[in-house]
Coordinates of C-alpha atoms and ligand atoms in Angstrom, one line a residue:
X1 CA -60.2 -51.4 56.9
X2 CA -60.5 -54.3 59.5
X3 CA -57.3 -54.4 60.0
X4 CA -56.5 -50.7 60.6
X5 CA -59.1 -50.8 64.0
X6 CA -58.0 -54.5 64.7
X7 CA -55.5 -53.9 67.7
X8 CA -57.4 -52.7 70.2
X9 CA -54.8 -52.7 72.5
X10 CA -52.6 -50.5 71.0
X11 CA -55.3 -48.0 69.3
X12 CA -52.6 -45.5 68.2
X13 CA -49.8 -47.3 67.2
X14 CA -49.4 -46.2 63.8
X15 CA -49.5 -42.7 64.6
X16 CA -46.9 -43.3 67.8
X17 CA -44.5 -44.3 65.0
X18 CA -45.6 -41.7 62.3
X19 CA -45.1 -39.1 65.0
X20 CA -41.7 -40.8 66.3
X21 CA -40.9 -40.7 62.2
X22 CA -41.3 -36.8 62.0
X23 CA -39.6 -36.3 64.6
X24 CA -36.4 -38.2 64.1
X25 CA -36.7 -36.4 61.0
X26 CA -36.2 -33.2 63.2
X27 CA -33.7 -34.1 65.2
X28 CA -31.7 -35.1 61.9
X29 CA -31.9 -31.6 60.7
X30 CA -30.4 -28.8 61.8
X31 CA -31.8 -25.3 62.1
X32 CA -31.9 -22.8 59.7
X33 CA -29.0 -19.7 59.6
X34 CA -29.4 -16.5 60.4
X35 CA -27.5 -15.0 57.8
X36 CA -25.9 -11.4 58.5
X37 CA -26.8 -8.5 55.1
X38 CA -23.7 -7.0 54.5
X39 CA -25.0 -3.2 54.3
X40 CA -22.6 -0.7 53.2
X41 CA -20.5 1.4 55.8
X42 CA -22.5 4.0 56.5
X43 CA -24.4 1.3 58.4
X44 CA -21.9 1.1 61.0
X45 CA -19.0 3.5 60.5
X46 CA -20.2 6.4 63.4
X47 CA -21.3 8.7 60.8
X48 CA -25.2 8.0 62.0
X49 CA -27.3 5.3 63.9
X50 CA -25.6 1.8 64.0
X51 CA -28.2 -0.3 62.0
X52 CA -27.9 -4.5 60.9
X53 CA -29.9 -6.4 58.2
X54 CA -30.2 -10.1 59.0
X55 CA -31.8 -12.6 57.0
X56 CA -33.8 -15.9 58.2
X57 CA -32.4 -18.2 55.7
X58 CA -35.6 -20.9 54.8
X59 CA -34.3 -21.6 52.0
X60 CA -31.7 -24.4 53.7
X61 CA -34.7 -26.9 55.1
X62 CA -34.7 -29.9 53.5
X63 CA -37.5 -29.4 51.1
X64 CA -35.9 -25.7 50.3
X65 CA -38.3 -23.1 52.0
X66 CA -40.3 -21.8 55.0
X67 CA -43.1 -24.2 53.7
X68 CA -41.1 -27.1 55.7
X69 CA -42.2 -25.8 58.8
X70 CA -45.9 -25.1 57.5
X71 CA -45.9 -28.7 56.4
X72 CA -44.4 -30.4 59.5
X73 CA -46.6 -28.5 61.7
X74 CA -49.5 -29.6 59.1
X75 CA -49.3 -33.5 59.8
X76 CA -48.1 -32.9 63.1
X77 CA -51.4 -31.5 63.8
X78 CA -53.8 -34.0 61.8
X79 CA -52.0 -36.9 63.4
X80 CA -52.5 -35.3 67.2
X81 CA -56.1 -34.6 65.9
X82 CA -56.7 -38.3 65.2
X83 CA -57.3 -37.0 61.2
X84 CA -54.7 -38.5 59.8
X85 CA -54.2 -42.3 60.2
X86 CA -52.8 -45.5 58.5
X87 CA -53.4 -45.5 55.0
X88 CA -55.0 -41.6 55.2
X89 CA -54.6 -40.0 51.2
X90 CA -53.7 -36.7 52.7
X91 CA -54.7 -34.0 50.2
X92 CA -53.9 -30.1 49.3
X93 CA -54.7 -27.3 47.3
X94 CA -51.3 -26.0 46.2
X95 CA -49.2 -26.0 42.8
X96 CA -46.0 -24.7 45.0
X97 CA -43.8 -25.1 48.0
X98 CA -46.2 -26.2 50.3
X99 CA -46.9 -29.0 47.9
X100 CA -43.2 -29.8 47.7
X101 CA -43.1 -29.8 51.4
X102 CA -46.3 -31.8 52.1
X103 CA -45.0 -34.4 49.8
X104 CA -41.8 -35.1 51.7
X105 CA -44.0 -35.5 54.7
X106 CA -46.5 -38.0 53.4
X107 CA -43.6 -40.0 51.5
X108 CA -42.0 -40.0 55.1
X109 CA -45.2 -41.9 56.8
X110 CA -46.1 -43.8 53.7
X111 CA -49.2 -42.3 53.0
X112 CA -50.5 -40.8 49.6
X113 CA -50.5 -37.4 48.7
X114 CA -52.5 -35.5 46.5
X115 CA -51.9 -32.1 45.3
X116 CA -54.7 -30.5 44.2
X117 CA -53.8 -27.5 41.3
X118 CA -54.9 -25.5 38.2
X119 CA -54.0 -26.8 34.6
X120 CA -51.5 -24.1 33.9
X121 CA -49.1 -25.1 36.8
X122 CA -46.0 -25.2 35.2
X123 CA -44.5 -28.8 34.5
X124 CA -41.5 -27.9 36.5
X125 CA -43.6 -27.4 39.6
X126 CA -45.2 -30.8 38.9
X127 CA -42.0 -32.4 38.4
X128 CA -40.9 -31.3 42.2
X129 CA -44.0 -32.4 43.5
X130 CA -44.1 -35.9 41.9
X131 CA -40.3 -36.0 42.7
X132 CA -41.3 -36.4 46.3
X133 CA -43.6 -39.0 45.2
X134 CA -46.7 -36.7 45.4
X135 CA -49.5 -37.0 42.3
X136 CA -51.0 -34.2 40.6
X137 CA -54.9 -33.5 40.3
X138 CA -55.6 -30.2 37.5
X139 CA -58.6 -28.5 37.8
X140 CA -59.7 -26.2 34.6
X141 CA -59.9 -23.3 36.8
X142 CA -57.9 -22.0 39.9
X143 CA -60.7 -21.0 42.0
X144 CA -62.0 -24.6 42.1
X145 CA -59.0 -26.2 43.9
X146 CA -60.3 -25.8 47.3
X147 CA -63.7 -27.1 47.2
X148 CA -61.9 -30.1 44.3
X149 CA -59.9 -30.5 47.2
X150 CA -61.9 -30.7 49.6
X151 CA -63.9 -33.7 47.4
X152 CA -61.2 -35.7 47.0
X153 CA -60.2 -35.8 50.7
X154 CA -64.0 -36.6 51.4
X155 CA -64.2 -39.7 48.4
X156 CA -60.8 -41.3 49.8
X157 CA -62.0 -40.8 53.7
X158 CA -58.6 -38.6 53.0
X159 CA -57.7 -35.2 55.3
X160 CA -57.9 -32.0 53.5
X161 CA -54.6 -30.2 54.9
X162 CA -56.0 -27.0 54.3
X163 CA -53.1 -24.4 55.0
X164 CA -54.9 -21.6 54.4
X165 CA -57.0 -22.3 57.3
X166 CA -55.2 -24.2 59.9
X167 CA -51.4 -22.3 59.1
X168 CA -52.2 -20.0 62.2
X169 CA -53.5 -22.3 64.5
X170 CA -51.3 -25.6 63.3
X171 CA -48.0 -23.9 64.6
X172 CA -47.3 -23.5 68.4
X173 CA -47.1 -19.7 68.6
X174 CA -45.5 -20.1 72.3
X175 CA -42.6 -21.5 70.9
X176 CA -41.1 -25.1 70.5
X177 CA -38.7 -23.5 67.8
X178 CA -41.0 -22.1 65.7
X179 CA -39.8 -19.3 63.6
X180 CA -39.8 -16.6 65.8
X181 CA -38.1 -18.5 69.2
X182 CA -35.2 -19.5 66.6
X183 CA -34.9 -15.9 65.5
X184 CA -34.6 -14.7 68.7
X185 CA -32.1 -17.4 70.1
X186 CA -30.0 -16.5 67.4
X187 CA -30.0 -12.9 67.5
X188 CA -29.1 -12.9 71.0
X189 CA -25.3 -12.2 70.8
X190 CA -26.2 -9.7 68.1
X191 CA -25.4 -5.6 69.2
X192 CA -29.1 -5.0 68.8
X193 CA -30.2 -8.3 70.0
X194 CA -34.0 -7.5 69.8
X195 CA -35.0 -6.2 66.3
X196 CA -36.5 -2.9 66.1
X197 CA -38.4 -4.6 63.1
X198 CA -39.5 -7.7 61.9
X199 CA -40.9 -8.2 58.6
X200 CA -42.7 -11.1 56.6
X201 CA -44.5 -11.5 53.6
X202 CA -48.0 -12.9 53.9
X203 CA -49.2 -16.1 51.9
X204 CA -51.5 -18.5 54.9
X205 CA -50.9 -15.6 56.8
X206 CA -49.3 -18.4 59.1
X207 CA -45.5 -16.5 59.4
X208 CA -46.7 -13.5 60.1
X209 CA -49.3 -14.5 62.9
X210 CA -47.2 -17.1 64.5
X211 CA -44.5 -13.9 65.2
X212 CA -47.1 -11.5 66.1
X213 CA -48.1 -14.0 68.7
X214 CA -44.8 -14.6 69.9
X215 CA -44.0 -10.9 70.1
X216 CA -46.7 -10.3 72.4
X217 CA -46.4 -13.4 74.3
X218 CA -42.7 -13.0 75.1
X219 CA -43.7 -8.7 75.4
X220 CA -40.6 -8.2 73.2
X221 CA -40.5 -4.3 72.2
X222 CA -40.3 -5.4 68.2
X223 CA -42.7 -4.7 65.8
X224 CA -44.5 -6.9 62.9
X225 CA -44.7 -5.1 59.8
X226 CA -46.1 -7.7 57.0
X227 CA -44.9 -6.3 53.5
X228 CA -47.6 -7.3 50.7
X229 CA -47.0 -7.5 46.6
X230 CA -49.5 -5.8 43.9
X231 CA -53.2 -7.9 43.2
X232 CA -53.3 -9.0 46.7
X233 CA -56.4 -8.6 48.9
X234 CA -54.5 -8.2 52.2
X235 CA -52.6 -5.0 52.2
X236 CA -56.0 -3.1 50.9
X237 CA -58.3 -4.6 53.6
X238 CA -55.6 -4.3 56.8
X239 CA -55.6 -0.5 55.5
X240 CA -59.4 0.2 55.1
X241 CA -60.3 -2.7 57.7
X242 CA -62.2 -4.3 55.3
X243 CA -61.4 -7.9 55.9
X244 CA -64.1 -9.3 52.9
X245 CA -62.2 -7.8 50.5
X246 CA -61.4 -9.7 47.3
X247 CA -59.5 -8.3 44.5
X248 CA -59.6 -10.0 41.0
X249 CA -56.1 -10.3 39.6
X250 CA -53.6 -13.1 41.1
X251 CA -50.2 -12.1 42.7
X252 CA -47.3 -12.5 40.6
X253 CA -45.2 -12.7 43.4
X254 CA -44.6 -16.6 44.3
X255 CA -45.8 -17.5 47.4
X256 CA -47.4 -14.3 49.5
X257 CA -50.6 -12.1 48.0
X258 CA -53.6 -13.6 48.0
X259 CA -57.2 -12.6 46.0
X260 CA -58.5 -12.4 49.5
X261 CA -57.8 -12.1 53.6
X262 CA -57.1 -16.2 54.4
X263 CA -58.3 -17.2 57.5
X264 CA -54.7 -17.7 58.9
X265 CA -53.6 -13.9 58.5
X266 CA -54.7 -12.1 62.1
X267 CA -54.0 -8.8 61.0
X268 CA -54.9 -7.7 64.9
X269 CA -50.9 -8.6 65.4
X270 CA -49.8 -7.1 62.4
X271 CA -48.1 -3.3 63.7
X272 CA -47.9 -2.1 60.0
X273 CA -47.7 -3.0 56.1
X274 CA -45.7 -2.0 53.1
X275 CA -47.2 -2.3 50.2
X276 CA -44.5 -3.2 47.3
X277 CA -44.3 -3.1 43.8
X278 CA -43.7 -6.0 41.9
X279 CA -41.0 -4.7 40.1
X280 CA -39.2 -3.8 43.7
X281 CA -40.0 -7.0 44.8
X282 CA -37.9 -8.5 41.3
X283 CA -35.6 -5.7 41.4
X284 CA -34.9 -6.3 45.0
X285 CA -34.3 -10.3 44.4
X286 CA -31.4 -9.5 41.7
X287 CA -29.8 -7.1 43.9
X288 CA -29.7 -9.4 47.4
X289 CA -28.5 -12.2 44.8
X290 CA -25.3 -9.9 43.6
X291 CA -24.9 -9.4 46.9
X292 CA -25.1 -12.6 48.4
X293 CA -23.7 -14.3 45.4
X294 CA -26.4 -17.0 45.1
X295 CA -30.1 -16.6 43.9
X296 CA -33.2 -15.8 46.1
X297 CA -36.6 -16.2 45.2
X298 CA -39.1 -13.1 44.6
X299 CA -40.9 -13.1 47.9
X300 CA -37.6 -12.6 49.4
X301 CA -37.2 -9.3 47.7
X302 CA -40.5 -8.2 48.4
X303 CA -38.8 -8.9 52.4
X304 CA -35.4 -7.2 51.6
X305 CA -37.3 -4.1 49.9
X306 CA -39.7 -3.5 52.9
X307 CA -36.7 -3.7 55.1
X308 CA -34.2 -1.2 53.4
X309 CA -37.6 1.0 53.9
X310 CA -37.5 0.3 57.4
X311 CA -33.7 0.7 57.8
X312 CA -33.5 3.8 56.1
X313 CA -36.6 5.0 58.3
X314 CA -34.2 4.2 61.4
X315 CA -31.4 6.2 59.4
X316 CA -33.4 9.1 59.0
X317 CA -34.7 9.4 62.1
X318 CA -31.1 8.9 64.2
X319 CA -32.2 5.1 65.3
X320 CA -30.3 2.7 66.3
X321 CA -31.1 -1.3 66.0
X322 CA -31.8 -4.0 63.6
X323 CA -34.4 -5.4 61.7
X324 CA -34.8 -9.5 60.5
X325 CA -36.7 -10.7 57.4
X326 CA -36.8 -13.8 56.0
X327 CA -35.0 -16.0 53.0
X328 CA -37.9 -17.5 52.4
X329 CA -36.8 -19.8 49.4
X330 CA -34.1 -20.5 46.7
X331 CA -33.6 -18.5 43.2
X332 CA -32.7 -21.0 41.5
X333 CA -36.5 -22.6 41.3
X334 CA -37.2 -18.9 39.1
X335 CA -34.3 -19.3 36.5
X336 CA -36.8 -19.8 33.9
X337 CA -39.1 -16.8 35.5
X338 CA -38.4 -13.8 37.5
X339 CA -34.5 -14.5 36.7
X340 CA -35.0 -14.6 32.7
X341 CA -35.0 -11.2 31.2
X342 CA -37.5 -11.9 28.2
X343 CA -40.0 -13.7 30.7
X344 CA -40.4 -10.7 32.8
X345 CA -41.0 -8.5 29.7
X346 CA -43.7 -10.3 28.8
X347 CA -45.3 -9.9 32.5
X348 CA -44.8 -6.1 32.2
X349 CA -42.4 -6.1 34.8
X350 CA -39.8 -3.5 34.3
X351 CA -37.2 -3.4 37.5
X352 CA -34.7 -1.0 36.0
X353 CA -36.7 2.6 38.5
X354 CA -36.5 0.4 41.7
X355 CA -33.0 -0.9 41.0
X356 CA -32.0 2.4 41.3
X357 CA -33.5 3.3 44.5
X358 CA -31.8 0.0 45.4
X359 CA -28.3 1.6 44.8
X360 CA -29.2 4.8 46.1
X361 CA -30.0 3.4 49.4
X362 CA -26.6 1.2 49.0
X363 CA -24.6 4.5 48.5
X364 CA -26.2 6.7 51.0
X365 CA -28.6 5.1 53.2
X366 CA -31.4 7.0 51.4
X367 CA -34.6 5.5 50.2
X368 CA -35.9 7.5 47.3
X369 CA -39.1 6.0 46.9
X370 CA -42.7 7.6 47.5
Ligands
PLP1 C1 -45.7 -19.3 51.7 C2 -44.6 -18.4 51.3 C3 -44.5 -17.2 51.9 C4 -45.5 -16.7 53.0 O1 -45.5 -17.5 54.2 P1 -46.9 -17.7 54.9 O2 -46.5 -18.2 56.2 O3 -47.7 -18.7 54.1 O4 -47.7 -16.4 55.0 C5 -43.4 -16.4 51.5 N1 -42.5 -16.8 50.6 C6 -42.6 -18.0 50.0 C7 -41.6 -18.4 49.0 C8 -43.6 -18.9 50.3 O5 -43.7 -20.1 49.8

């Protein structure tokens, strides 16, 4: 202790460095692709409106999703705030990516990390996480991992990350190439260089307010339509503007629906949702993996399913332009899961009716669903 307040001279030293550390670690990296969806001819051929896919691929980061940003943005923020100092045990409450992510982070600066999660976490989950040289606290039951969380970070004179509150305000909305200035630097040689649509799942929240923001900022004409998965708490209260709404089941969609509205989802910039089945969603993640020839995880096909929607909107109505989801992480972390056949029997998940929407709207552009 004494010797953490011992140089008076040079009070912030440490986190000059840690900051300097983060970003070098930046500057090493380079941004994420912008992948082009091959849609079928009738996309482009003259026969109707000229419409584009594109994908935000997340899944290249170093830590292998869009939680890299989150997490950056995370210690970025306690460290400016003067929360997070020499020696701080930085804790979260979170059994996935952002746990990953957060990891990397405090292995980078040399602090401790502890991820705070229920007992039924799967023990390839904890292997990721202690991979990165995280440690693993298990609660008995999920809803006590915030306020567990919150405990630990008090005991240790730690810093409670807490992404579901700070997501929305952690990120710089304005820009700094965040994930909506990168989307539209890249787009900008594209036919339709500003999408008609945008669309995001909704975990934090954090994604999808940090575009909203941007879209308004730089009074781009795009919208924000936030695509949600079954037992989640958002899509029911942005429809009946009922933002106390919980719902009991959990998502089974890793990484977006949540019981209830998290502080970091502002649905004030949100211009729409799509609610999606979780079968679409898993149906949808097969099919952009055929396509794309390597896996995708299941949020993704919640994205790609809410876009076709769109796309096939913009067909039918004789509009022109594109629309940009994300890739939000790799398949290959759901080979056991959403990608094993006798696993998603046992969920109840039966993807074979939305797969054929999927190659419906592949042959003709038409999107068969109600
Ligand atoms: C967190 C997450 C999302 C949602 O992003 P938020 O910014 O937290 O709303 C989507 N997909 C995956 C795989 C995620 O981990």
């Amino acid at each position: 202790m004494t010797e953490r307040f011992a140089d008076h001279q040079h009070p912030r030293r440490w986190a000059d460095n840690a900051i300097r550390l983060i970003e070098a670690d930046a500057r090493r990296s380079a941004d994420t692709h912008l992948l082009r969806y091959p849609l079928p001819a009738w996309a482009d051929d003259g026969s109707g409106p000229q419409v584009a896919l594109y994908l935000k691929d997340e899944s290249t980061h170093i830590t292998g999703s869009l939680k890299h940003r989150l997490a950056r943005s995370l210690f970025l923020y306690g460290l400016c705030n003067g929360w997070i100092a020499e020696g701080t045990t930085v804790v979260e409450a979170s059994s996935g990516s952002t746990a990953v992510s957060e990891a990397y982070f405090a292995a980078l600066l040399g602090l401790p990390f502890v991820a705070v999660m229920p007992a039924a976490t799967s023990a390839s989950k904890v292997a990721l996480i202690e991979a990165q040289g995280g440690r693993c606290h298990f609660v008995a039951h999920s809803a006590d991992v915030y306020a567990e969380a919150a405990r630990i970070a008090a005991d240790t004179g730690g810093h409670y990350l807490d992404q579901f509150t700070n997501a929305e305000r952690a990120t710089d909305w304005r820009g700094n190439n965040n994930i909506a200035e990168s989307i539209f630097d890249q787009m900008r040689d594209e036919t339709h260089p500003v999408p008609e649509w945008i669309v995001v799942g909704a975990g934090t929240g954090g994604t999808s307010a940090t575009i909203g923001r941007y879209l308004r900022y730089r009074r781009h004409a795009s919208r924000l339509c936030v695509v949600d998965p079954e037992n989640s708490a958002f899509y029911p209260a942005y429809t009946q503007r009922r933002y106390d709404l919980v719902v009991e089941e959990s998502s089974r969609i890793e990484g977006i629906g949540r019981p209830r509205v998290e502080p970091s989802f502002l649905p004030e910039v949100v211009d729409r949702m799509i609610q999606v089945p979780d079968a679409a969603s898993v149906a949808t993640a097969r099919h952009v993996s055929a396509v794309l020839g390597r896996r995708v995880g299941p949020s993704t096909g919640t994205n790609v399913w809410g876009a076709f929607a769109l796309l096939a909107e913009m067909v039918a109505t004789g509009r022109s332009g594109s629309v940009v989801t994300v890739l939000a992480d790799n398949g290959d972390r759901y080979a056991d899961t959403y990608y094993d056949d006798d696993w998603l029997a046992q969920q109840g998940v039966d993807p074979t009716g939305p797969a054929a929407v999927l190659a419906e709207f592949e042959r003709s552009g038409l999107f068969a669903f109600a």
